[in-house]
Coordinates of C-alpha atoms in Angstrom, one line a residue:
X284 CA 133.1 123.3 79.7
X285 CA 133.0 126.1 82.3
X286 CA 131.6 129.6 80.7
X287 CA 130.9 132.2 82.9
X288 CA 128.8 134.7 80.2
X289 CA 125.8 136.8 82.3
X290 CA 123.2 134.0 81.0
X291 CA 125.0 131.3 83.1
X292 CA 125.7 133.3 86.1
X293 CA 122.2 134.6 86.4
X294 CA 121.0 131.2 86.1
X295 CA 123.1 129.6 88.5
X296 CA 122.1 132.2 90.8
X297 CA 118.4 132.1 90.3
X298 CA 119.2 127.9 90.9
X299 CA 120.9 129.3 94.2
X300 CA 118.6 131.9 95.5
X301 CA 115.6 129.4 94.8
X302 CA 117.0 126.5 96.7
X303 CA 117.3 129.2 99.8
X304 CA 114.0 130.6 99.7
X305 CA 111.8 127.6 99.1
X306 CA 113.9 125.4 102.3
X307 CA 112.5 128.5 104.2
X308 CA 108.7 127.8 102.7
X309 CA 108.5 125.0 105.5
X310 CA 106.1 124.2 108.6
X311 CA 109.2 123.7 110.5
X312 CA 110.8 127.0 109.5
X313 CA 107.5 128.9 111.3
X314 CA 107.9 129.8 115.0
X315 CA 105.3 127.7 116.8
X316 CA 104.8 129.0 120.8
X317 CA 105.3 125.9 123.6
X318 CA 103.5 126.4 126.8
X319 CA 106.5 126.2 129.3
X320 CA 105.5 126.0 132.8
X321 CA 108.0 127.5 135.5
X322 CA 106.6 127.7 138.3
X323 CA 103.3 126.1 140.2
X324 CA 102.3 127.4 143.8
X325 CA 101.0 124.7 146.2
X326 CA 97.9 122.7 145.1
X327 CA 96.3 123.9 148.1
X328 CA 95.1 127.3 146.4
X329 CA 94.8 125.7 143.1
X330 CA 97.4 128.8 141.7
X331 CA 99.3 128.3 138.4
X332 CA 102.0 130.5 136.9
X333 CA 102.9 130.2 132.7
X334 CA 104.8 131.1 130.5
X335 CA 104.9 130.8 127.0
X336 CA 108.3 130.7 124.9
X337 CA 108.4 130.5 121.2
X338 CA 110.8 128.0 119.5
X339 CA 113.6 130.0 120.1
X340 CA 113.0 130.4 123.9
X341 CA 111.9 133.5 123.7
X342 CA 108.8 134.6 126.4
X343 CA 105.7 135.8 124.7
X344 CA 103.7 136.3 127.6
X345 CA 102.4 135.2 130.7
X346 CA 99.3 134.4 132.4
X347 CA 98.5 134.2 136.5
X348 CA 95.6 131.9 136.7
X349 CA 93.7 132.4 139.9
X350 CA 92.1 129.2 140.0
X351 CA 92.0 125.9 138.6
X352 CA 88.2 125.2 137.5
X353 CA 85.9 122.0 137.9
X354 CA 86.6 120.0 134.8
X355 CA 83.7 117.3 133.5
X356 CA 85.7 114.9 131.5
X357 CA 83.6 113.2 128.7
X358 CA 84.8 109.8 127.1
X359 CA 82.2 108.2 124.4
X360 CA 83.6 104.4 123.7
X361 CA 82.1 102.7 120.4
X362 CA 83.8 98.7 120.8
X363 CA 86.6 100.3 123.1
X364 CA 86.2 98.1 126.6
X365 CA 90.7 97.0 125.7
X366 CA 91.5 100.9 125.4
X367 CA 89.0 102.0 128.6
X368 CA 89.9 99.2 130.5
X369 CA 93.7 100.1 130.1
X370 CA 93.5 103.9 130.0
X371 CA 90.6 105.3 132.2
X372 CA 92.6 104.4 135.7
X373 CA 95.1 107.1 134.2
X374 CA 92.5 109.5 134.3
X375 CA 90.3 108.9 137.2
X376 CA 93.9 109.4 139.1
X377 CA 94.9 112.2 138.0
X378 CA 96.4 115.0 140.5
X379 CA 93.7 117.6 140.5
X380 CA 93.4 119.9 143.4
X381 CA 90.0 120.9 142.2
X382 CA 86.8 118.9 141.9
X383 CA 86.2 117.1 138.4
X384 CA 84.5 114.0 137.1
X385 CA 84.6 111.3 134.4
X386 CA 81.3 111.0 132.1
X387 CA 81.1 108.0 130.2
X388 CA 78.6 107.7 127.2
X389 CA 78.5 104.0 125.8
X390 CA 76.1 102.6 123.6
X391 CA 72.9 101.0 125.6
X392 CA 74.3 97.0 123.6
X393 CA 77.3 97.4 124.4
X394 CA 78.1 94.4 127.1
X395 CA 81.9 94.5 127.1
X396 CA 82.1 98.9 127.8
X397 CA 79.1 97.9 130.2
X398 CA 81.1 95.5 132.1
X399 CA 84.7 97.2 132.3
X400 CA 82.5 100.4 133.9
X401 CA 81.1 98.2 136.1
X402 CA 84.5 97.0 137.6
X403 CA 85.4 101.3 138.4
X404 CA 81.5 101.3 139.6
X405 CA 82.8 102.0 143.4
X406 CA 84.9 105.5 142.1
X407 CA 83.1 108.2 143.1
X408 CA 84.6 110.9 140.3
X409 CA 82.1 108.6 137.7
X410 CA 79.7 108.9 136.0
X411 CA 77.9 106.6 133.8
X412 CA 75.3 107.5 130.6
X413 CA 74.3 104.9 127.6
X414 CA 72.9 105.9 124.3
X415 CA 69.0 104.6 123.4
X416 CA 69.3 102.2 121.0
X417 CA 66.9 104.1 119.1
X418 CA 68.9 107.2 118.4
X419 CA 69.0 107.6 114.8
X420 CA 70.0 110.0 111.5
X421 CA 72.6 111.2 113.5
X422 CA 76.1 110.9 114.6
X423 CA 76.1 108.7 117.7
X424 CA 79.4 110.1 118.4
X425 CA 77.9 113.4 118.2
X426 CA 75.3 112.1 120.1
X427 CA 77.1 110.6 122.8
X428 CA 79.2 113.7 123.7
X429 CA 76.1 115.9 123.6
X430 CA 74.6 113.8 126.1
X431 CA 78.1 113.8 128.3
X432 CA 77.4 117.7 127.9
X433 CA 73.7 118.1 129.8
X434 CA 74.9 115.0 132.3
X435 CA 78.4 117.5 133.4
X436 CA 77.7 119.4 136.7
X437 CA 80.3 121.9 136.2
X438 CA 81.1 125.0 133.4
X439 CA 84.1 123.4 131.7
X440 CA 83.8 120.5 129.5
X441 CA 86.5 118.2 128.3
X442 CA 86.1 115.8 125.1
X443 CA 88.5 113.2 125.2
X444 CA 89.6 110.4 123.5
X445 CA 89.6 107.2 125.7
X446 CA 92.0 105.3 122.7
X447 CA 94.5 108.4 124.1
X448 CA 96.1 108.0 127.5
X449 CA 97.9 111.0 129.4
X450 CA 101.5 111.8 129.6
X451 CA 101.3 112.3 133.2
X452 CA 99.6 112.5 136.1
X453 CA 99.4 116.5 135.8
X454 CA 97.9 116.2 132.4
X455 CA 94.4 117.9 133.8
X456 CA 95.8 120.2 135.9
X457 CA 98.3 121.1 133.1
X458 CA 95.6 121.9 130.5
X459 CA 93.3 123.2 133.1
X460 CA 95.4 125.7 134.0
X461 CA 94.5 127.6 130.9
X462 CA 91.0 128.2 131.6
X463 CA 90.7 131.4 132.5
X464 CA 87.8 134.1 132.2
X465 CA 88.6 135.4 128.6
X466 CA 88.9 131.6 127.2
X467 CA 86.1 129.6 125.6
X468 CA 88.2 127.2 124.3
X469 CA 91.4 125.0 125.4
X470 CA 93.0 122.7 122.8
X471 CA 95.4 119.9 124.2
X472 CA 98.2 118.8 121.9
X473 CA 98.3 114.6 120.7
X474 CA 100.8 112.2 119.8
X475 CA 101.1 109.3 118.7
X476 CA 103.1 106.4 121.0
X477 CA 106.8 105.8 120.0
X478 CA 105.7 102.5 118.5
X479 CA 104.3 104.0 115.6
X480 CA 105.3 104.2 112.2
X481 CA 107.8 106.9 111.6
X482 CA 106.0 108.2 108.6
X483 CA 102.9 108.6 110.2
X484 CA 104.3 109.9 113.1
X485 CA 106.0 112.3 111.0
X486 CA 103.0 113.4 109.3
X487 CA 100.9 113.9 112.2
X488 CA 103.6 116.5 113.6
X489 CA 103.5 117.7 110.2
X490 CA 99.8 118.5 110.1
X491 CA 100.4 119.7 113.6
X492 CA 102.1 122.5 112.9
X493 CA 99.8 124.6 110.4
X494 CA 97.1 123.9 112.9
X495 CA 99.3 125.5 116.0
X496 CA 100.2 128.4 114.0
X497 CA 96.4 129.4 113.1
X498 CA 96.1 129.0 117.1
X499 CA 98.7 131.5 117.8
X500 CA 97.4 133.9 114.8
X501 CA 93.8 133.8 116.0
X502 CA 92.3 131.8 112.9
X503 CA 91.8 128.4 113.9
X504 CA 90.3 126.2 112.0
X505 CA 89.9 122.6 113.0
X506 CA 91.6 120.4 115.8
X507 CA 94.0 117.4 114.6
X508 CA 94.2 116.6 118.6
X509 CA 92.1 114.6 121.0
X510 CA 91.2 117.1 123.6
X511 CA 89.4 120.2 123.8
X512 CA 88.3 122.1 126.8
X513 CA 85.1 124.4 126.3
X514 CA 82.7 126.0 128.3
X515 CA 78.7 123.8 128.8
X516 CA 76.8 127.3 128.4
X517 CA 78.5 128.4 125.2
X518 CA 77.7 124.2 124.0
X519 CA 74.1 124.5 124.7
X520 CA 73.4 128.0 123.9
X521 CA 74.5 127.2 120.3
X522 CA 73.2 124.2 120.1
X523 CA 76.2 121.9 120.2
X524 CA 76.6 120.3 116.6
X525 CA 73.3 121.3 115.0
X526 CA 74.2 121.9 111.3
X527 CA 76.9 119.0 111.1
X528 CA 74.9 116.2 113.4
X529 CA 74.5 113.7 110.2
X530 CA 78.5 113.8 109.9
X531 CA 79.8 110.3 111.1
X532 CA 83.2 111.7 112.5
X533 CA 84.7 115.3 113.1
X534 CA 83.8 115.7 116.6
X535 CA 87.3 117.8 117.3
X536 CA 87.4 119.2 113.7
X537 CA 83.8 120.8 113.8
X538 CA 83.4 122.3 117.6
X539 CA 86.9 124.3 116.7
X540 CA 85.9 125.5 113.6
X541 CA 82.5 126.3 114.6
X542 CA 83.1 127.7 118.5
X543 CA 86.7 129.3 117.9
X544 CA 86.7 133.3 118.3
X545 CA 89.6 135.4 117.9
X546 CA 91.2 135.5 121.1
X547 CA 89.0 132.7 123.2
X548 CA 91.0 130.2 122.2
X549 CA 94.6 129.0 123.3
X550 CA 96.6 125.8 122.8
X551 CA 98.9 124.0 125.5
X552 CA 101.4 122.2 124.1
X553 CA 104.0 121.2 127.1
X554 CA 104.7 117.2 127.4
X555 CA 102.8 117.7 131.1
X556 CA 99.8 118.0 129.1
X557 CA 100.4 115.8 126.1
X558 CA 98.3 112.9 125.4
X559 CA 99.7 110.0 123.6
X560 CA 97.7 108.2 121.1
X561 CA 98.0 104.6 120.3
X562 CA 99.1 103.1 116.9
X563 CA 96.5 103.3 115.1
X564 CA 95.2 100.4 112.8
X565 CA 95.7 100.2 109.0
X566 CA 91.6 100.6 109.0
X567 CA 91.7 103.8 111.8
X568 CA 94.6 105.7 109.6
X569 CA 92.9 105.6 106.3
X570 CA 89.2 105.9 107.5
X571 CA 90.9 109.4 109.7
X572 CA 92.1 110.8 106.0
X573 CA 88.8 110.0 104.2
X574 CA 86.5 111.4 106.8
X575 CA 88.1 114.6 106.7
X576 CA 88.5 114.8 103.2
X577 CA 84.6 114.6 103.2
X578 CA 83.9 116.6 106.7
X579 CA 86.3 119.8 105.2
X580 CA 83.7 120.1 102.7
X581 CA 81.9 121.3 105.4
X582 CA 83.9 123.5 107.3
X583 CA 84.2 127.4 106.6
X584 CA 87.8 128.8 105.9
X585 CA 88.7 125.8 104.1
X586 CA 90.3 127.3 101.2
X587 CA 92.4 129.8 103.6
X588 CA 93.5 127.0 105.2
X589 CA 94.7 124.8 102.3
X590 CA 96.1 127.2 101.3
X591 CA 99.6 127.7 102.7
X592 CA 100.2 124.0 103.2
X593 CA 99.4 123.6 99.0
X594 CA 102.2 126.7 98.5
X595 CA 104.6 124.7 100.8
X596 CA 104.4 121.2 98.8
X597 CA 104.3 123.5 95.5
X598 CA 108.2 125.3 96.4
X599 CA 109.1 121.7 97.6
X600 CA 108.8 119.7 94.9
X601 CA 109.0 122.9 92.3
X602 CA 112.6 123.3 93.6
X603 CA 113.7 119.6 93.1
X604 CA 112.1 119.2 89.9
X605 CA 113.9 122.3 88.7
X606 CA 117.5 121.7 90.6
X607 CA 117.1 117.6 88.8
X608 CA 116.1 119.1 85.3
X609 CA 118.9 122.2 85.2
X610 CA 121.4 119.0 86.5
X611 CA 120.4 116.6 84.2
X612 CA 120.6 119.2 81.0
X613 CA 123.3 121.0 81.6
X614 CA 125.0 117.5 81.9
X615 CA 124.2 116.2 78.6
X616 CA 124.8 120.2 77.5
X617 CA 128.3 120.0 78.8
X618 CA 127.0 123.4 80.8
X619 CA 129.5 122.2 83.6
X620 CA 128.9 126.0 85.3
X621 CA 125.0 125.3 85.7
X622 CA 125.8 121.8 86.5
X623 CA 128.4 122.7 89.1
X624 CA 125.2 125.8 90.2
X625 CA 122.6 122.8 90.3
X626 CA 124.5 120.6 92.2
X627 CA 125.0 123.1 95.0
X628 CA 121.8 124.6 94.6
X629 CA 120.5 120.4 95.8
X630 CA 122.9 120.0 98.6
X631 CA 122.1 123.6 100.2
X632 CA 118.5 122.7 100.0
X633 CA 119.3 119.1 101.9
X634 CA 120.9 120.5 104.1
X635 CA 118.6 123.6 105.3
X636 CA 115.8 121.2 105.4
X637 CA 117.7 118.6 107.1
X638 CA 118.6 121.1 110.1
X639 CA 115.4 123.2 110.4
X640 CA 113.3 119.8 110.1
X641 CA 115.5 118.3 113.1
X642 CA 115.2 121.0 115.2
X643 CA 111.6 121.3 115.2
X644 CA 111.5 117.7 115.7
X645 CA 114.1 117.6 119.0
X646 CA 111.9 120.6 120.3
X647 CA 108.7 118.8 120.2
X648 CA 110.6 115.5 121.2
X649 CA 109.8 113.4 117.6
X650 CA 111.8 110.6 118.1
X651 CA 112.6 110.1 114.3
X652 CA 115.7 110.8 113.1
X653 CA 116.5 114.0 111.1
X654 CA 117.5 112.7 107.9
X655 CA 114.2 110.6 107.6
X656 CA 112.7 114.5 107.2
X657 CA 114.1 114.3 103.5
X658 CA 111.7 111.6 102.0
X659 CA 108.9 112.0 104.6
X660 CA 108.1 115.6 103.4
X661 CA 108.0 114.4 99.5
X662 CA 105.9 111.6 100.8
X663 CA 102.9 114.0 102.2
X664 CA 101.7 115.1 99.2
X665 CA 101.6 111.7 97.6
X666 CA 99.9 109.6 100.3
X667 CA 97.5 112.6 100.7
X668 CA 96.7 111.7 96.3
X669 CA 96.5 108.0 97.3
X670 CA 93.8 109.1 99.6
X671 CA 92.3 111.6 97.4
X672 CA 92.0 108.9 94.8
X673 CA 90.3 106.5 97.5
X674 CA 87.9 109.8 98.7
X675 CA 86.5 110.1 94.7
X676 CA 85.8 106.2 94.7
X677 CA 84.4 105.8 98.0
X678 CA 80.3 105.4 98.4
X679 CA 79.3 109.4 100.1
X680 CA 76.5 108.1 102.2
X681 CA 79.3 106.0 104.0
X682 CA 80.5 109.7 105.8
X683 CA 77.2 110.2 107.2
X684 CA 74.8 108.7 109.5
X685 CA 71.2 108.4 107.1
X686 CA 70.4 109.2 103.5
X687 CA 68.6 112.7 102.7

């Protein structure tokens, strides 16, 4: 039966009005800035012009960059030789007008790194390093991009990843463009190939978008991408990753948190200076969730950080769990008004999260269809208990490089 007494109507509204606010407690609701790049002068003075539009095209500001710096490019391959083989041509060519170079830092026993390098032996942009097979209790990783750091000849340093392969050949002088005197730091947005899983390239977009907003509201916290520009004097001055060396992985994660200063920092997120990331293996995905489950432990701001993502899965599920119970009793009630309310309140949520969730995927150019936003965003919290579960059973000492 239909009744339409205050009790009913304010609960049906309350269903409403919930369904509204929590489909607007979304990473894809939040603006997120895109580096758009009008206009470039002739590489012959090196100038490039910016300009930074928010998701609804809006300019936020632009930057004149006098100069493009010397970049010294840092890869550190552990069992890589398929993925440098294949992806450090796209580098070494890259349309620079400036001078840079390409470190490589390759453990001393590794024979097949050893012989791919020796095939680009004749370029003269690199530059070859090997770690002692002696270096221990400590992260070679860590170690290997340290060492990359006192071999650079010039100020700006970029850590890559070699298993990542660049959109284009403006990639450096894309991300380069953004180092100017007030930076320190220059994050480079990653994505994952078009072969990939749509779940997990869902989830990496996800992720992506609480770490771009902290960029763009001066607290960042860690870096879910694969390159970061920063400057060789601020590295060795603080001693590079002295307090976090015995952590296996975290390379990006730590430098960010540790190096980032309100207003040093800035992100460039155009598809000119995108890397794209392989698929990764069943082995590479889970290992990436367990070591930052451990290496978060260890990061300062974690709890601010955590913290609106946790409030976003909280309205998300919160709202479906109430629209389903309200549906479900007021069904068996006979309460046809709250039914009627419930069922409405469900389909407006849908369909808000449906159309804000595909149009921060077209603007970003996920190619996963829009409905598939639906289950994927239930998903994230319970793959991320799967791996909590898996964190709690897993052996400690296996997240870091010696036992203290």
């Amino acid at each position: 039966m239909f009744t339409f007494d205050h009790t009913t109507l304010l609960f049906s509204a309350v269903l409403l009005a919930v369904a509204l606010l929590t489909a607007l407690c979304n990473p894809f609701f939040r603006r997120v800035r895109i580096s758009e790049h009008r206009t470039t002068t002739p590489e012959a003075d090196g100038e490039d012009t910016t300009e930074r539009t928010d998701e609804g095209g809006k300019a936020v500001g632009s930057s004149a960059i006098p100069m493009l710096p010397a970049v010294s490019i840092i890869f550190t391959p552990q069992d890589n030789a398929e993925e440098l083989s294949k992806n450090l041509p796209c580098y070494l060519s890259q349309h620079y007008p400036a001078d840079f170079q390409v470190i490589v830092v390759a453990p001393q026993n590794d024979h097949e790194t050893s012989d791919v390098l020796k095939r680009f032996a004749g370029n003269s942009r690199l530059y070859t390093t090997f770690i002692p097979d002696s270096s221990r209790y400590m992260s070679r990783k860590k170690l290997a991009v340290t060492l990359g750091v006192k071999a650079a000849k010039y100020e700006w340093v970029m850590m890559a990843d070699i298993g990542c392969r660049p959109q284009g050949d403006d990639w450096l002088r894309t991300i380069a463009g953004n180092c100017s005197d007030g930076r320190e730091l220059v994050v480079g947005y990653t994505r994952y190939e078009d072969e990939t899983p749509g779940y997990r390239r869902f989830e990496r977009y996800y992720r992506a978008r609480y770490a771009m907003r902290e960029y763009q509201h001066d607290r960042a916290y860690a870096c879910p991408f694969n390159a970061l520009l920063f400057r060789r004097s601020i590295f060795l001055h603080e001693e590079g990753f002295r307090g976090n060396l015995k952590y296996l992985r975290g390379e990006f994660d730590f430098m960010v948190n540790k190096y980032a200063r309100a207003g040093k920092l800035v992100m460039e997120n155009a598809p000119e200076g995108t890397l794209i990331e392989e698929t990764p293996t069943e082995k590479s995905w889970t290992g990436s969730h367990l070591f930052y489950m451990e290496n978060r432990r260890h990061l300062a701001h974690t709890a601010r950080h955590r913290l609106l993502p946790f409030l976003d899965q909280a309205a998300l599920h919160g709202n479906y769990l109430l629209q389903s119970t309200a549906l479900i009793a007021a069904m068996l009630l006979g309460r046809w008004t709250v039914a009627a309310a419930a069922g409405l309140a469900l389909i407006l949520t849908l369909v808000l999260r449906l159309l804000i969730g595909r149009k921060a995927l077209e603007r970003f150019d996920v190619g996963i269809p829009a409905w598939k936003v639906l289950p994927y965003e239930i998903a994230i919290a319970w793959h991320y208990l799967g791996y909590r579960i898996q964190y709690r059973r897993a052996d400690k000492y296996d997240f870091i490089s010696h036992k203290l």
